[in-house]
mmCIF file of C-alpha atoms in Angstrom:
data_model
loop_
_atom_site.group_PDB
_atom_site.id
_atom_site.type_symbol
_atom_site.label_atom_id
_atom_site.label_comp_id
_atom_site.label_asym_id
_atom_site.label_seq_id
_atom_site.Cartn_x
_atom_site.Cartn_y
_atom_site.Cartn_z
ATOM 1 C CA UNK A 138 23.552 3.348 10.459
ATOM 2 C CA UNK A 139 23.778 1.793 13.908
ATOM 3 C CA UNK A 140 21.239 -0.850 14.841
ATOM 4 C CA UNK A 141 18.037 0.625 16.197
ATOM 5 C CA UNK A 142 16.788 -1.540 19.051
ATOM 6 C CA UNK A 143 13.490 0.335 19.368
ATOM 7 C CA UNK A 144 12.860 2.520 16.306
ATOM 8 C CA UNK A 145 10.646 5.586 16.491
ATOM 9 C CA UNK A 146 7.843 5.365 13.946
ATOM 10 C CA UNK A 147 5.439 7.962 12.545
ATOM 11 C CA UNK A 148 2.208 7.169 10.687
ATOM 12 C CA UNK A 149 0.781 9.383 7.963
ATOM 13 C CA UNK A 150 -2.880 8.591 7.414
ATOM 14 C CA UNK A 151 -4.842 6.916 10.228
ATOM 15 C CA UNK A 152 -8.166 6.272 8.496
ATOM 16 C CA UNK A 153 -9.200 3.743 5.869
ATOM 17 C CA UNK A 154 -6.382 1.254 5.369
ATOM 18 C CA UNK A 155 -4.311 3.474 7.633
ATOM 19 C CA UNK A 156 -6.342 2.140 10.559
ATOM 20 C CA UNK A 157 -4.913 -1.333 9.897
ATOM 21 C CA UNK A 158 -1.418 0.122 10.130
ATOM 22 C CA UNK A 159 -2.327 2.117 13.248
ATOM 23 C CA UNK A 160 -3.594 -0.974 15.055
ATOM 24 C CA UNK A 161 -0.473 -2.912 14.105
ATOM 25 C CA UNK A 162 1.850 -0.137 15.216
ATOM 26 C CA UNK A 163 0.032 0.240 18.524
ATOM 27 C CA UNK A 164 0.342 -3.506 19.161
ATOM 28 C CA UNK A 165 4.088 -3.326 18.495
ATOM 29 C CA UNK A 166 4.397 -0.218 20.656
ATOM 30 C CA UNK A 167 2.763 -2.031 23.585
ATOM 31 C CA UNK A 168 5.107 -4.975 23.006
ATOM 32 C CA UNK A 169 8.137 -2.676 23.132
ATOM 33 C CA UNK A 170 9.161 -3.364 19.521
ATOM 34 C CA UNK A 171 8.804 0.257 18.404
ATOM 35 C CA UNK A 172 7.651 3.642 19.634
ATOM 36 C CA UNK A 173 4.754 5.277 17.806
ATOM 37 C CA UNK A 174 6.044 8.811 18.142
ATOM 38 C CA UNK A 175 3.703 10.654 15.795
ATOM 39 C CA UNK A 176 0.528 10.458 13.728
ATOM 40 C CA UNK A 177 -0.659 12.779 10.967
ATOM 41 C CA UNK A 178 -4.037 12.978 9.281
ATOM 42 C CA UNK A 179 -6.065 15.724 7.640
ATOM 43 C CA UNK A 180 -8.870 15.003 10.133
ATOM 44 C CA UNK A 181 -8.477 15.644 13.837
ATOM 45 C CA UNK A 182 -9.142 12.444 15.783
ATOM 46 C CA UNK A 183 -12.181 12.466 18.043
ATOM 47 C CA UNK A 184 -13.602 10.089 20.627
ATOM 48 C CA UNK A 185 -12.040 6.631 20.587
ATOM 49 C CA UNK A 186 -9.671 7.638 17.759
ATOM 50 C CA UNK A 187 -8.285 10.441 19.902
ATOM 51 C CA UNK A 188 -7.701 7.996 22.740
ATOM 52 C CA UNK A 189 -5.754 5.674 20.415
ATOM 53 C CA UNK A 190 -3.219 8.332 19.462
ATOM 54 C CA UNK A 191 -3.127 10.154 22.796
ATOM 55 C CA UNK A 192 0.389 8.903 23.495
ATOM 56 C CA UNK A 193 1.778 10.276 20.216
ATOM 57 C CA UNK A 194 2.319 13.696 18.734
ATOM 58 C CA UNK A 195 -0.574 14.455 16.359
ATOM 59 C CA UNK A 196 -0.604 16.973 13.527
ATOM 60 C CA UNK A 197 -2.929 17.662 10.610
ATOM 61 C CA UNK A 198 0.115 18.611 8.521
ATOM 62 C CA UNK A 199 2.239 15.565 7.692
ATOM 63 C CA UNK A 200 5.428 17.414 6.754
ATOM 64 C CA UNK A 201 5.233 19.529 9.877
ATOM 65 C CA UNK A 202 4.842 16.355 11.940
ATOM 66 C CA UNK A 203 7.943 14.817 10.368
ATOM 67 C CA UNK A 204 9.957 17.911 11.109
ATOM 68 C CA UNK A 205 8.718 17.936 14.713
ATOM 69 C CA UNK A 206 9.332 14.305 15.647
ATOM 70 C CA UNK A 207 12.157 13.240 13.240
ATOM 71 C CA UNK A 208 11.215 9.524 13.224
ATOM 72 C CA UNK A 209 13.412 6.598 12.213
ATOM 73 C CA UNK A 210 10.611 5.107 10.090
ATOM 74 C CA UNK A 211 7.608 6.685 8.394
ATOM 75 C CA UNK A 212 4.587 4.622 7.365
ATOM 76 C CA UNK A 213 2.690 6.422 4.589
ATOM 77 C CA UNK A 214 -0.918 5.407 3.892
ATOM 78 C CA UNK A 215 -2.207 8.669 2.438
ATOM 79 C CA UNK A 216 -3.665 8.815 -1.121
ATOM 80 C CA UNK A 217 -1.275 7.702 -3.864
ATOM 81 C CA UNK A 218 -0.886 11.144 -5.410
ATOM 82 C CA UNK A 219 0.638 12.424 -2.139
ATOM 83 C CA UNK A 220 3.220 9.643 -1.840
ATOM 84 C CA UNK A 221 6.094 11.200 -3.769
ATOM 85 C CA UNK A 222 6.213 14.419 -1.774
ATOM 86 C CA UNK A 223 5.802 12.768 1.616
ATOM 87 C CA UNK A 224 8.209 9.870 1.046
ATOM 88 C CA UNK A 225 10.825 12.170 -0.443
ATOM 89 C CA UNK A 226 10.573 14.542 2.510
ATOM 90 C CA UNK A 227 10.738 11.683 5.010
ATOM 91 C CA UNK A 228 13.931 10.259 3.491
ATOM 92 C CA UNK A 229 15.552 13.675 3.243
ATOM 93 C CA UNK A 230 14.869 14.054 6.969
ATOM 94 C CA UNK A 231 16.654 10.748 7.596
ATOM 95 C CA UNK A 232 13.756 8.306 7.885
ATOM 96 C CA UNK A 233 13.240 4.945 6.243
ATOM 97 C CA UNK A 234 9.833 4.511 4.588
ATOM 98 C CA UNK A 235 7.054 1.949 4.362
ATOM 99 C CA UNK A 236 4.970 3.240 1.480
ATOM 100 C CA UNK A 237 1.514 1.869 0.740
ATOM 101 C CA UNK A 238 0.746 0.725 -2.785
ATOM 102 C CA UNK A 239 0.642 2.037 -5.412
ATOM 103 C CA UNK A 240 3.967 3.665 -4.536
ATOM 104 C CA UNK A 241 3.590 6.587 -6.961
ATOM 105 C CA UNK A 242 1.469 7.430 -10.013
ATOM 106 C CA UNK A 243 4.049 7.904 -12.781
ATOM 107 C CA UNK A 244 7.364 6.479 -13.922
ATOM 108 C CA UNK A 245 8.995 9.888 -13.576
ATOM 109 C CA UNK A 246 7.915 10.013 -9.926
ATOM 110 C CA UNK A 247 9.089 6.434 -9.387
ATOM 111 C CA UNK A 248 12.546 7.190 -10.754
ATOM 112 C CA UNK A 249 12.749 10.415 -8.776
ATOM 113 C CA UNK A 250 11.850 8.693 -5.518
ATOM 114 C CA UNK A 251 14.275 5.847 -6.183
ATOM 115 C CA UNK A 252 17.044 8.389 -6.785
ATOM 116 C CA UNK A 253 16.258 10.032 -3.436
ATOM 117 C CA UNK A 254 16.358 6.651 -1.682
ATOM 118 C CA UNK A 255 19.721 5.848 -3.225
ATOM 119 C CA UNK A 256 21.172 9.284 -2.474
ATOM 120 C CA UNK A 257 20.016 9.284 1.150
ATOM 121 C CA UNK A 258 20.732 5.541 1.601
ATOM 122 C CA UNK A 259 17.290 4.999 3.063
ATOM 123 C CA UNK A 260 15.159 1.880 2.702
ATOM 124 C CA UNK A 261 11.834 2.298 0.899
ATOM 125 C CA UNK A 262 9.541 -0.694 1.324
ATOM 126 C CA UNK A 263 6.357 -0.778 -0.788
ATOM 127 C CA UNK A 264 3.209 -2.215 0.773
ATOM 128 C CA UNK A 265 2.726 -5.279 -1.401
ATOM 129 C CA UNK A 266 2.083 -7.530 1.587
ATOM 130 C CA UNK A 267 2.077 -10.729 -0.470
ATOM 131 C CA UNK A 268 5.855 -10.489 -0.816
ATOM 132 C CA UNK A 269 6.113 -11.119 2.913
ATOM 133 C CA UNK A 270 4.497 -14.539 2.443
ATOM 134 C CA UNK A 271 6.704 -17.608 2.871
ATOM 135 C CA UNK A 272 4.598 -19.347 0.212
ATOM 136 C CA UNK A 273 5.089 -16.521 -2.268
ATOM 137 C CA UNK A 274 8.833 -16.441 -1.607
ATOM 138 C CA UNK A 275 9.010 -20.204 -2.185
ATOM 139 C CA UNK A 276 7.083 -19.876 -5.433
ATOM 140 C CA UNK A 277 9.421 -17.123 -6.610
ATOM 141 C CA UNK A 278 12.432 -19.277 -5.699
ATOM 142 C CA UNK A 279 11.137 -22.269 -7.622
ATOM 143 C CA UNK A 280 10.272 -20.144 -10.606
ATOM 144 C CA UNK A 281 13.773 -18.630 -10.706
ATOM 145 C CA UNK A 282 15.316 -22.100 -10.399
ATOM 146 C CA UNK A 283 13.503 -23.105 -13.593
ATOM 147 C CA UNK A 284 11.231 -25.685 -11.990
ATOM 148 C CA UNK A 285 8.286 -24.686 -14.189
ATOM 149 C CA UNK A 286 10.368 -24.476 -17.360
ATOM 150 C CA UNK A 287 10.035 -21.600 -19.784
ATOM 151 C CA UNK A 288 6.942 -19.595 -18.967
ATOM 152 C CA UNK A 289 4.343 -19.045 -21.653
ATOM 153 C CA UNK A 290 2.366 -16.598 -19.529
ATOM 154 C CA UNK A 291 1.206 -15.639 -16.051
ATOM 155 C CA UNK A 292 -2.405 -14.790 -15.235
ATOM 156 C CA UNK A 293 -4.110 -12.720 -12.533
ATOM 157 C CA UNK A 294 -7.760 -13.438 -11.704
ATOM 158 C CA UNK A 295 -9.861 -11.570 -9.147
ATOM 159 C CA UNK A 296 -13.553 -11.423 -8.321
ATOM 160 C CA UNK A 297 -14.664 -9.151 -5.492
ATOM 161 C CA UNK A 298 -17.669 -6.945 -4.799
ATOM 162 C CA UNK A 299 -17.785 -3.339 -3.661
ATOM 163 C CA UNK A 300 -20.862 -1.245 -2.867
ATOM 164 C CA UNK A 301 -21.714 2.374 -3.572
ATOM 165 C CA UNK A 302 -20.104 3.522 -0.318
ATOM 166 C CA UNK A 303 -16.754 2.326 -1.653
ATOM 167 C CA UNK A 304 -16.933 4.982 -4.345
ATOM 168 C CA UNK A 305 -18.022 7.795 -2.032
ATOM 169 C CA UNK A 306 -15.335 7.178 0.601
ATOM 170 C CA UNK A 307 -13.161 10.029 -0.715
ATOM 171 C CA UNK A 308 -12.946 12.556 -3.529
ATOM 172 C CA UNK A 309 -10.424 10.352 -5.383
ATOM 173 C CA UNK A 310 -12.323 7.054 -5.144
ATOM 174 C CA UNK A 311 -13.003 5.599 -8.578
ATOM 175 C CA UNK A 312 -11.124 8.412 -10.294
ATOM 176 C CA UNK A 313 -8.167 8.416 -12.664
ATOM 177 C CA UNK A 314 -7.435 12.080 -12.052
ATOM 178 C CA UNK A 315 -8.565 14.822 -9.677
ATOM 179 C CA UNK A 316 -8.038 18.437 -10.725
ATOM 180 C CA UNK A 317 -5.467 17.301 -13.264
ATOM 181 C CA UNK A 318 -3.531 15.195 -10.737
ATOM 182 C CA UNK A 319 -3.265 11.449 -11.389
ATOM 183 C CA UNK A 320 -4.789 9.438 -8.516
ATOM 184 C CA UNK A 321 -5.188 6.128 -10.405
ATOM 185 C CA UNK A 322 -7.926 4.429 -8.414
ATOM 186 C CA UNK A 323 -8.897 1.424 -10.534
ATOM 187 C CA UNK A 324 -9.583 -2.249 -9.876
ATOM 188 C CA UNK A 325 -6.330 -3.595 -11.281
ATOM 189 C CA UNK A 326 -4.026 -0.991 -9.785
ATOM 190 C CA UNK A 327 -5.584 -0.672 -6.358
ATOM 191 C CA UNK A 328 -7.460 -3.631 -4.795
ATOM 192 C CA UNK A 329 -5.865 -6.217 -7.103
ATOM 193 C CA UNK A 330 -2.493 -4.481 -7.244
ATOM 194 C CA UNK A 331 -0.887 -7.214 -5.127
ATOM 195 C CA UNK A 332 -1.708 -9.824 -7.758
ATOM 196 C CA UNK A 333 -0.349 -7.673 -10.572
ATOM 197 C CA UNK A 334 2.905 -6.976 -8.717
ATOM 198 C CA UNK A 335 3.374 -10.676 -7.976
ATOM 199 C CA UNK A 336 2.613 -11.714 -11.554
ATOM 200 C CA UNK A 337 5.142 -9.212 -12.872
ATOM 201 C CA UNK A 338 7.867 -10.467 -10.541
ATOM 202 C CA UNK A 339 7.172 -14.050 -11.622
ATOM 203 C CA UNK A 340 7.107 -13.220 -15.326
ATOM 204 C CA UNK A 341 10.010 -10.793 -15.404
ATOM 205 C CA UNK A 342 12.142 -10.931 -12.235
ATOM 206 C CA UNK A 343 14.996 -9.026 -13.933
ATOM 207 C CA UNK A 344 12.804 -6.467 -15.700
ATOM 208 C CA UNK A 345 13.865 -2.832 -15.929
ATOM 209 C CA UNK A 346 10.205 -1.849 -15.792
ATOM 210 C CA UNK A 347 9.595 -1.524 -19.522
ATOM 211 C CA UNK A 348 6.184 -2.963 -20.409
ATOM 212 C CA UNK A 349 3.531 -2.749 -23.099
ATOM 213 C CA UNK A 350 -0.074 -2.782 -21.914
ATOM 214 C CA UNK A 351 -3.317 -3.365 -23.787
ATOM 215 C CA UNK A 352 -6.241 -2.893 -21.447
ATOM 216 C CA UNK A 353 -10.012 -3.092 -21.797
ATOM 217 C CA UNK A 354 -11.463 -1.061 -18.950
ATOM 218 C CA UNK A 355 -15.159 -0.927 -18.037
ATOM 219 C CA UNK A 356 -17.312 0.461 -15.276
ATOM 220 C CA UNK A 357 -20.667 -0.689 -13.945
ATOM 221 C CA UNK A 358 -20.725 2.088 -11.363
ATOM 222 C CA UNK A 359 -21.047 5.725 -12.508
ATOM 223 C CA UNK A 360 -17.359 6.472 -11.963
ATOM 224 C CA UNK A 361 -14.520 7.849 -14.055
ATOM 225 C CA UNK A 362 -12.223 4.896 -13.505
ATOM 226 C CA UNK A 363 -12.772 1.172 -13.934
ATOM 227 C CA UNK A 364 -14.337 -1.432 -11.685
ATOM 228 C CA UNK A 365 -13.936 -4.264 -14.219
ATOM 229 C CA UNK A 366 -10.892 -4.662 -16.437
ATOM 230 C CA UNK A 367 -8.902 -7.132 -18.505
ATOM 231 C CA UNK A 368 -5.362 -6.481 -19.688
ATOM 232 C CA UNK A 369 -2.426 -8.041 -21.497
ATOM 233 C CA UNK A 370 0.861 -6.851 -20.037
ATOM 234 C CA UNK A 371 4.042 -7.585 -21.977
ATOM 235 C CA UNK A 372 7.297 -6.993 -20.089
ATOM 236 C CA UNK A 373 10.312 -6.687 -22.397
ATOM 237 C CA UNK A 374 11.900 -10.056 -23.041
ATOM 238 C CA UNK A 375 9.596 -11.935 -20.675
ATOM 239 C CA UNK A 376 6.380 -13.928 -20.577
ATOM 240 C CA UNK A 377 3.181 -11.896 -20.895
ATOM 241 C CA UNK A 378 0.842 -11.321 -17.974
ATOM 242 C CA UNK A 379 -2.901 -11.528 -18.569
ATOM 243 C CA UNK A 380 -5.282 -10.080 -16.018
ATOM 244 C CA UNK A 381 -9.042 -10.178 -15.574
ATOM 245 C CA UNK A 382 -10.606 -8.683 -12.446
ATOM 246 C CA UNK A 383 -13.836 -7.134 -11.243
ATOM 247 C CA UNK A 384 -15.291 -5.390 -8.218
ATOM 248 C CA UNK A 385 -18.839 -6.165 -9.389
ATOM 249 C CA UNK A 386 -19.149 -9.853 -8.577
ATOM 250 C CA UNK A 387 -22.308 -11.544 -7.377
ATOM 251 C CA UNK A 388 -20.187 -14.349 -5.990
ATOM 252 C CA UNK A 389 -16.756 -13.475 -4.611
ATOM 253 C CA UNK A 390 -13.712 -15.718 -4.486
ATOM 254 C CA UNK A 391 -10.161 -15.089 -3.417
ATOM 255 C CA UNK A 392 -7.874 -13.758 -6.167
ATOM 256 C CA UNK A 393 -5.055 -15.871 -7.515
ATOM 257 C CA UNK A 394 -2.010 -15.757 -9.754
ATOM 258 C CA UNK A 395 -1.299 -18.708 -12.060
ATOM 259 C CA UNK A 396 2.001 -19.589 -13.735
ATOM 260 C CA UNK A 397 1.886 -21.486 -17.030
ATOM 261 C CA UNK A 398 5.246 -23.148 -17.760
ATOM 262 C CA UNK A 399 6.577 -25.745 -20.176
ATOM 263 C CA UNK A 400 7.324 -28.119 -17.288
ATOM 264 C CA UNK A 401 4.434 -27.346 -14.981
ATOM 265 C CA UNK A 402 1.973 -24.907 -13.489
ATOM 266 C CA UNK A 403 1.518 -23.192 -10.166
ATOM 267 C CA UNK A 404 -1.382 -21.314 -8.622
ATOM 268 C CA UNK A 405 -0.998 -19.068 -5.596
ATOM 269 C CA UNK A 406 -3.899 -17.623 -3.623
ATOM 270 C CA UNK A 407 -1.824 -14.743 -2.366
ATOM 271 C CA UNK A 408 -4.335 -13.389 0.172
ATOM 272 C CA UNK A 409 -4.456 -16.795 1.860
ATOM 273 C CA UNK A 410 -0.739 -17.723 1.739
ATOM 274 C CA UNK A 411 -1.338 -21.016 -0.040
ATOM 275 C CA UNK A 412 -0.367 -22.468 -3.393
ATOM 276 C CA UNK A 413 -0.742 -25.539 -5.578
ATOM 277 C CA UNK A 414 2.225 -26.664 -7.671
ATOM 278 C CA UNK A 415 1.832 -29.177 -10.501
ATOM 279 C CA UNK A 416 5.076 -30.459 -12.034
ATOM 280 C CA UNK A 417 5.742 -33.813 -13.711
ATOM 281 C CA UNK A 418 2.383 -35.255 -12.758
ATOM 282 C CA UNK A 419 2.903 -34.447 -9.074
ATOM 283 C CA UNK A 420 0.618 -32.071 -7.199
ATOM 284 C CA UNK A 421 1.989 -30.297 -4.135
ATOM 285 C CA UNK A 422 0.019 -28.067 -1.785
ATOM 286 C CA UNK A 423 1.878 -25.312 0.068
ATOM 287 C CA UNK A 424 0.731 -23.199 3.008
ATOM 288 C CA UNK A 425 2.594 -20.896 5.332
ATOM 289 C CA UNK A 426 2.817 -17.669 7.246
ATOM 290 C CA UNK A 427 4.010 -14.238 6.295
ATOM 291 C CA UNK A 428 6.199 -11.587 7.826
ATOM 292 C CA UNK A 429 4.629 -8.150 8.170
ATOM 293 C CA UNK A 430 6.418 -5.628 5.985
ATOM 294 C CA UNK A 431 6.977 -3.269 8.923
ATOM 295 C CA UNK A 432 8.751 -6.087 10.797
ATOM 296 C CA UNK A 433 10.823 -6.914 7.724
ATOM 297 C CA UNK A 434 11.821 -3.263 7.443
ATOM 298 C CA UNK A 435 12.755 -2.994 11.122
ATOM 299 C CA UNK A 436 14.826 -6.178 10.931
ATOM 300 C CA UNK A 437 16.856 -4.761 8.045
ATOM 301 C CA UNK A 438 17.343 -1.126 9.037
ATOM 302 C CA UNK A 439 21.071 -1.565 9.490
ATOM 303 C CA UNK A 440 21.526 -3.404 6.174
ATOM 304 C CA UNK A 441 22.722 -1.723 2.985
ATOM 305 C CA UNK A 442 19.623 -0.419 1.125
ATOM 306 C CA UNK A 443 21.296 -1.382 -2.159
ATOM 307 C CA UNK A 444 21.451 -5.011 -1.098
ATOM 308 C CA UNK A 445 17.871 -6.015 -1.968
ATOM 309 C CA UNK A 446 17.311 -7.321 1.548
ATOM 310 C CA UNK A 447 13.700 -6.165 1.821
ATOM 311 C CA UNK A 448 10.695 -8.234 0.786
ATOM 312 C CA UNK A 449 9.254 -5.440 -1.374
ATOM 313 C CA UNK A 450 11.851 -2.750 -2.185
ATOM 314 C CA UNK A 451 10.874 0.230 -4.312
ATOM 315 C CA UNK A 452 13.313 -0.684 -7.104
ATOM 316 C CA UNK A 453 11.483 -3.985 -7.693
ATOM 317 C CA UNK A 454 8.124 -2.304 -8.270
ATOM 318 C CA UNK A 455 8.956 -0.175 -11.307
ATOM 319 C CA UNK A 456 7.121 -2.555 -13.660
ATOM 320 C CA UNK A 457 3.982 -2.134 -11.596
ATOM 321 C CA UNK A 458 4.216 1.648 -11.835
ATOM 322 C CA UNK A 459 4.667 1.282 -15.605
ATOM 323 C CA UNK A 460 1.429 -0.714 -15.778
ATOM 324 C CA UNK A 461 -0.385 1.905 -13.719
ATOM 325 C CA UNK A 462 0.848 4.702 -15.974
ATOM 326 C CA UNK A 463 -0.145 2.809 -19.129
ATOM 327 C CA UNK A 464 -3.673 2.148 -17.878
ATOM 328 C CA UNK A 465 -4.199 5.764 -16.855
ATOM 329 C CA UNK A 466 -2.901 6.946 -20.239
ATOM 330 C CA UNK A 467 -4.897 4.302 -22.126
ATOM 331 C CA UNK A 468 -8.337 4.394 -23.733
ATOM 332 C CA UNK A 469 -11.264 5.865 -21.849
ATOM 333 C CA UNK A 470 -13.217 3.539 -19.602
ATOM 334 C CA UNK A 471 -16.386 2.164 -21.235
ATOM 335 C CA UNK A 472 -19.662 2.120 -19.306
ATOM 336 C CA UNK A 473 -21.461 -1.225 -19.165
ATOM 337 C CA UNK A 474 -25.093 -0.645 -20.219
ATOM 338 C CA UNK A 475 -27.622 -0.956 -17.407
ATOM 339 C CA UNK A 476 -29.432 -3.796 -19.189
ATOM 340 C CA UNK A 477 -26.386 -5.990 -18.565
ATOM 341 C CA UNK A 478 -26.267 -5.186 -14.837
ATOM 342 C CA UNK A 479 -28.135 -6.107 -11.682
ATOM 343 C CA UNK A 480 -28.672 -2.824 -9.846
ATOM 344 C CA UNK A 481 -29.874 -2.320 -6.269
ATOM 345 C CA UNK A 482 -29.853 0.897 -4.222
ATOM 346 C CA UNK A 483 -26.462 -0.033 -2.745
ATOM 347 C CA UNK A 484 -24.715 -2.306 -5.231
ATOM 348 C CA UNK A 485 -24.119 -3.017 -8.904
ATOM 349 C CA UNK A 486 -23.162 -6.466 -10.146
ATOM 350 C CA UNK A 487 -22.511 -8.038 -13.529
ATOM 351 C CA UNK A 488 -24.325 -11.370 -13.958
ATOM 352 C CA UNK A 489 -21.929 -14.061 -15.133
ATOM 353 C CA UNK A 490 -18.775 -12.051 -14.480
ATOM 354 C CA UNK A 491 -17.336 -14.820 -12.305
ATOM 355 C CA UNK A 492 -17.178 -17.248 -15.237
ATOM 356 C CA UNK A 493 -15.831 -14.496 -17.481
ATOM 357 C CA UNK A 494 -12.836 -13.592 -15.337
ATOM 358 C CA UNK A 495 -11.911 -17.254 -14.867
ATOM 359 C CA UNK A 496 -12.189 -17.945 -18.600
ATOM 360 C CA UNK A 497 -10.108 -14.881 -19.460
ATOM 361 C CA UNK A 498 -7.416 -15.989 -17.026
ATOM 362 C CA UNK A 499 -7.367 -19.600 -18.207
ATOM 363 C CA UNK A 500 -7.299 -18.754 -21.898
ATOM 364 C CA UNK A 501 -5.170 -15.624 -21.654
ATOM 365 C CA UNK A 502 -7.630 -13.481 -23.597
ATOM 366 C CA UNK A 503 -9.366 -10.138 -22.995
ATOM 367 C CA UNK A 504 -13.074 -9.818 -22.248
ATOM 368 C CA UNK A 505 -13.803 -8.817 -25.845
ATOM 369 C CA UNK A 506 -12.849 -12.306 -27.035
ATOM 370 C CA UNK A 507 -15.307 -14.069 -24.732
ATOM 371 C CA UNK A 508 -18.560 -13.209 -26.523
ATOM 372 C CA UNK A 509 -19.746 -11.030 -23.654
ATOM 373 C CA UNK A 510 -22.467 -8.637 -24.870
ATOM 374 C CA UNK A 511 -21.236 -5.704 -22.815
ATOM 375 C CA UNK A 512 -17.649 -6.223 -23.948
ATOM 376 C CA UNK A 513 -18.348 -6.628 -27.668
ATOM 377 C CA UNK A 514 -21.180 -4.283 -28.467
ATOM 378 C CA UNK A 515 -20.742 -0.563 -28.892
ATOM 379 C CA UNK A 516 -21.186 1.036 -25.491
ATOM 380 C CA UNK A 517 -23.443 2.453 -24.289
#
């Protein structure tokens, strides 16, 4: 298509994480880099929210909005189980898409959406922001050049805390399914999804998305899904990925991905755009900036969508969708008995979980091999 100097952009979902996108789009609109032509949300904006979107067409029906404004780009931040329908419709109407993670909730949906993108020759960027990081891109480059030697494994470690409000923010929060529809809201495939996607690209950059997953999922909160999980992910013909994460920490720290290679190691704190590389006795610290995925998409609108020019194209995230599907289809989540928790009116934490996730990541083992009482005894 011809270069678009000032693309027209529509946003679907203006609350929650959608507010971050809305603020960014409004900043770019004021700077003349795009035109925010439309906003859709199931809730009518009121007060200050109404003022924010006053210059755009608003509709409570996302598909109707797309048909009214016919944007060049659609940013989709609605719940994951709505992504397929909305992204498919947007591309069929001629728009390129920035799709929040997780992109879809099944491999069948992933393949269907990819086929639509290829048929319509539209870009579909997935919202794994870490792939916009200069540090992450440098780490990926060095890994592909063989600097770390043959990889034995890659680990993902994360330790955050969420309160009870986090699980009452919507009807799909903390759920694997709602009314028979997969929504897949779990620790590893939502808040720590960026780490998983990065680890998979490091371990298996040429993967076709075929993986085997063995997960141990637990919950401290009274939810259907998990808030604490360890997993071993085995991409075909590639190094395994081990993951250990929680949303029930007493002491938070920034998540990281670690590469274990025959010639060296590397650790990247992907939320902070910094890394430490250790090769041949040398230690190198990296830091840098990142490009926003919406800017990356705008810069490449006129490029061939088949050319892998985007930071986070849909085709490169199939392994992540395979992990999501395997976790949802896996064993039921086990409750952690209350005697192993610290419970307040607003928060639940797991004493000692910080040491557990670090040990699991360093040793490449699941929680059940760490002599944790809640992970080894019969629950509840």
